[in-house]
Amino acid sequence: MPINGRADYGSYHRVDELIAARFCIDIDNFLVGVFTGCTGLTGDIEVETYQEGGLNDYEHKLPGRAKYGNVTLKGGVFNAVYLWEWFHSVAAGKVERRDVSVVMYKQNEEEALRWNLSSAYPVKWQGPDFAAGDTNASVHSVELAHRGVTLNRA
C-alpha cells in the first residue's frame, strides 16, 4: 500500500507505525521503513586563515571545504534484509551509492521536512540485541556516509 503516494518496498506498509514514529527513510524513492532516532545530520565548513602582510590587527578567514557527518538511523521497523544486503554488498567491495531521504511527518501524515543524503552508502550496520525475557522492541541501526545534505520543506 503506498503511503502519501509513494511506493513501499517489500513488506513494509504499516501506516500506524509511521504515525507513531513520524520519521521514515526513503532509498531511491522507496519507503524502506520507519525509525525512532536519527543522529549526525551535521555540516561543517572548514575555515582557512590568510595573513596579509602589513596588516597585523586581524587575519582573513575564508570559507573552505564543506564536510558532512555520517547519519545514523536507529530503532523502529526497517526492512532489515534490504539494509543488510546493501551493507553486505558494500563490505564485499561493491559500493552501491544511493540517494537516501530522511522524512519527517506531521501528525496528520503529511510530509513536513525531507533531508536528502546524496550518494549514500552504509558504513556500519547493527542488528538487534536479544535477551530472554526482554519485552522491548528489537533495535536495528545503520550508519550512512554520504556526499552532502539538502533540506526540502513540503
Tab-separated table of C-alpha atoms in Angstrom:
chain	number	residue	atom	x	y	z
A	1	MET	CA	0.000	0.000	0.000
A	2	PRO	CA	1.560	3.355	-0.960
A	3	ILE	CA	1.916	5.948	1.775
A	4	ASN	CA	1.319	9.519	0.647
A	5	GLY	CA	1.571	8.420	-2.978
A	6	ARG	CA	4.993	6.775	-2.578
A	7	ALA	CA	5.649	3.166	-3.370
A	8	ASP	CA	6.519	0.878	-0.490
A	9	TYR	CA	9.474	-1.519	-0.582
A	10	GLY	CA	8.962	-5.160	0.162
A	11	SER	CA	6.582	-5.894	3.009
A	12	TYR	CA	6.741	-2.509	4.736
A	13	HIS	CA	3.431	-0.662	4.651
A	14	ARG	CA	2.356	-0.007	8.252
A	15	VAL	CA	0.724	3.435	8.451
A	16	ASP	CA	0.151	3.106	12.236
A	17	GLU	CA	3.898	2.765	12.867
A	18	LEU	CA	4.616	5.745	10.616
A	19	ILE	CA	2.239	7.903	12.645
A	20	ALA	CA	3.808	6.798	15.941
A	21	ALA	CA	7.435	7.289	14.830
A	22	ARG	CA	6.848	10.240	12.468
A	23	PHE	CA	10.133	9.566	10.658
A	24	CYS	CA	10.898	7.284	7.755
A	25	ILE	CA	13.642	6.624	5.253
A	26	ASP	CA	13.319	6.510	1.504
A	27	ILE	CA	16.074	4.917	-0.526
A	28	ASP	CA	15.894	5.722	-4.228
A	29	ASN	CA	12.259	6.833	-3.663
A	30	PHE	CA	11.178	3.571	-1.996
A	31	LEU	CA	9.898	3.624	1.575
A	32	VAL	CA	12.229	1.258	3.443
A	33	GLY	CA	10.989	1.758	6.997
A	34	VAL	CA	10.258	3.972	9.949
A	35	PHE	CA	12.654	4.745	12.755
A	36	THR	CA	12.677	6.394	16.143
A	37	GLY	CA	16.066	8.101	16.117
A	38	CYS	CA	18.385	9.905	13.756
A	39	THR	CA	21.754	11.456	14.586
A	40	GLY	CA	24.506	13.021	12.539
A	41	LEU	CA	22.630	15.441	10.306
A	42	THR	CA	25.534	17.852	10.561
A	43	GLY	CA	27.594	20.011	8.280
A	44	ASP	CA	30.774	21.978	8.867
A	45	ILE	CA	32.710	24.389	6.718
A	46	GLU	CA	36.452	24.430	7.231
A	47	VAL	CA	37.860	27.898	7.776
A	48	GLU	CA	41.166	28.816	6.181
A	49	THR	CA	43.121	31.758	7.523
A	50	TYR	CA	45.188	34.122	5.452
A	51	GLN	CA	47.623	36.590	6.984
A	52	GLU	CA	48.061	39.642	4.826
A	53	GLY	CA	51.456	41.326	5.018
A	54	GLY	CA	51.419	44.709	6.756
A	55	LEU	CA	48.016	44.004	8.312
A	56	ASN	CA	48.613	42.940	11.914
A	57	ASP	CA	45.279	43.567	13.640
A	58	TYR	CA	43.367	40.597	12.144
A	59	GLU	CA	43.548	37.538	9.883
A	60	HIS	CA	41.339	36.946	6.889
A	61	LYS	CA	39.080	33.948	7.471
A	62	LEU	CA	37.954	32.320	4.266
A	63	PRO	CA	35.397	29.539	3.797
A	64	GLY	CA	36.937	26.231	2.779
A	65	ARG	CA	35.627	22.749	2.099
A	66	ALA	CA	32.245	21.609	3.407
A	67	LYS	CA	32.164	18.362	5.399
A	68	TYR	CA	29.121	16.342	6.383
A	69	GLY	CA	28.840	13.864	9.237
A	70	ASN	CA	27.701	10.272	8.885
A	71	VAL	CA	24.000	9.811	9.613
A	72	THR	CA	22.880	7.059	11.991
A	73	LEU	CA	19.319	5.757	11.910
A	74	LYS	CA	18.114	3.726	14.903
A	75	GLY	CA	15.089	1.852	16.060
A	76	GLY	CA	11.711	1.452	14.546
A	77	VAL	CA	10.799	-1.060	11.886
A	78	PHE	CA	13.099	-1.342	8.889
A	79	ASN	CA	13.230	-3.720	6.013
A	80	ALA	CA	16.253	-5.230	7.767
A	81	VAL	CA	17.024	-7.685	4.974
A	82	TYR	CA	17.225	-4.878	2.407
A	83	LEU	CA	19.567	-2.823	4.607
A	84	TRP	CA	21.695	-5.891	5.458
A	85	GLU	CA	22.074	-6.853	1.792
A	86	TRP	CA	23.104	-3.294	0.914
A	87	PHE	CA	25.654	-3.230	3.750
A	88	HIS	CA	26.940	-6.698	2.841
A	89	SER	CA	27.378	-5.624	-0.794
A	90	VAL	CA	29.478	-2.622	0.282
A	91	ALA	CA	31.519	-4.819	2.662
A	92	ALA	CA	32.249	-7.142	-0.255
A	93	GLY	CA	33.677	-4.220	-2.252
A	94	LYS	CA	30.662	-3.422	-4.431
A	95	VAL	CA	29.792	0.106	-3.292
A	96	GLU	CA	26.299	0.998	-4.439
A	97	ARG	CA	25.688	4.669	-3.722
A	98	ARG	CA	22.026	5.534	-3.358
A	99	ASP	CA	20.032	8.661	-2.686
A	100	VAL	CA	18.500	8.460	0.785
A	101	SER	CA	15.889	10.751	2.283
A	102	VAL	CA	15.114	11.142	5.969
A	103	VAL	CA	11.487	12.258	6.037
A	104	MET	CA	9.669	13.813	8.996
A	105	TYR	CA	5.873	13.737	9.083
A	106	LYS	CA	3.250	15.827	10.794
A	107	GLN	CA	0.651	14.091	12.971
A	108	ASN	CA	-1.856	14.216	10.117
A	109	GLU	CA	0.529	12.055	7.997
A	110	GLU	CA	1.586	14.962	5.757
A	111	GLU	CA	5.264	15.311	4.977
A	112	ALA	CA	6.849	18.169	6.934
A	113	LEU	CA	10.574	18.097	6.072
A	114	ARG	CA	12.882	15.969	3.957
A	115	TRP	CA	16.654	15.732	4.390
A	116	ASN	CA	18.214	14.318	1.220
A	117	LEU	CA	21.539	12.488	1.543
A	118	SER	CA	23.363	12.461	-1.769
A	119	SER	CA	25.132	9.276	-2.916
A	120	ALA	CA	24.898	7.499	0.434
A	121	TYR	CA	26.128	4.033	1.357
A	122	PRO	CA	26.182	2.101	4.641
A	123	VAL	CA	29.392	2.054	6.670
A	124	LYS	CA	28.016	0.367	9.792
A	125	TRP	CA	25.116	-1.979	10.429
A	126	GLN	CA	23.925	-3.231	13.798
A	127	GLY	CA	21.291	-5.894	14.281
A	128	PRO	CA	19.117	-6.220	17.359
A	129	ASP	CA	20.342	-7.297	20.792
A	130	PHE	CA	18.441	-10.301	22.084
A	131	ALA	CA	17.836	-11.204	25.717
A	132	ALA	CA	15.474	-13.865	27.062
A	133	GLY	CA	12.516	-12.277	28.797
A	134	ASP	CA	13.141	-8.846	27.284
A	135	THR	CA	9.888	-7.339	26.031
A	136	ASN	CA	11.432	-4.282	24.387
A	137	ALA	CA	11.251	-3.997	20.618
A	138	SER	CA	14.373	-5.008	18.767
A	139	VAL	CA	16.555	-2.113	17.664
A	140	HIS	CA	18.445	-2.028	14.413
A	141	SER	CA	20.766	0.742	13.368
A	142	VAL	CA	22.520	1.695	10.176
A	143	GLU	CA	25.151	4.389	9.680
A	144	LEU	CA	25.395	6.075	6.292
A	145	ALA	CA	28.250	8.030	4.725
A	146	HIS	CA	27.199	10.480	2.008
A	147	ARG	CA	28.359	13.376	-0.175
A	148	GLY	CA	26.097	16.075	1.208
A	149	VAL	CA	22.693	17.070	2.586
A	150	THR	CA	19.914	19.199	1.172
A	151	LEU	CA	16.748	20.127	3.047
A	152	ASN	CA	13.341	20.355	1.395
A	153	ARG	CA	10.213	21.690	3.019
A	154	ALA	CA	6.940	20.085	1.934
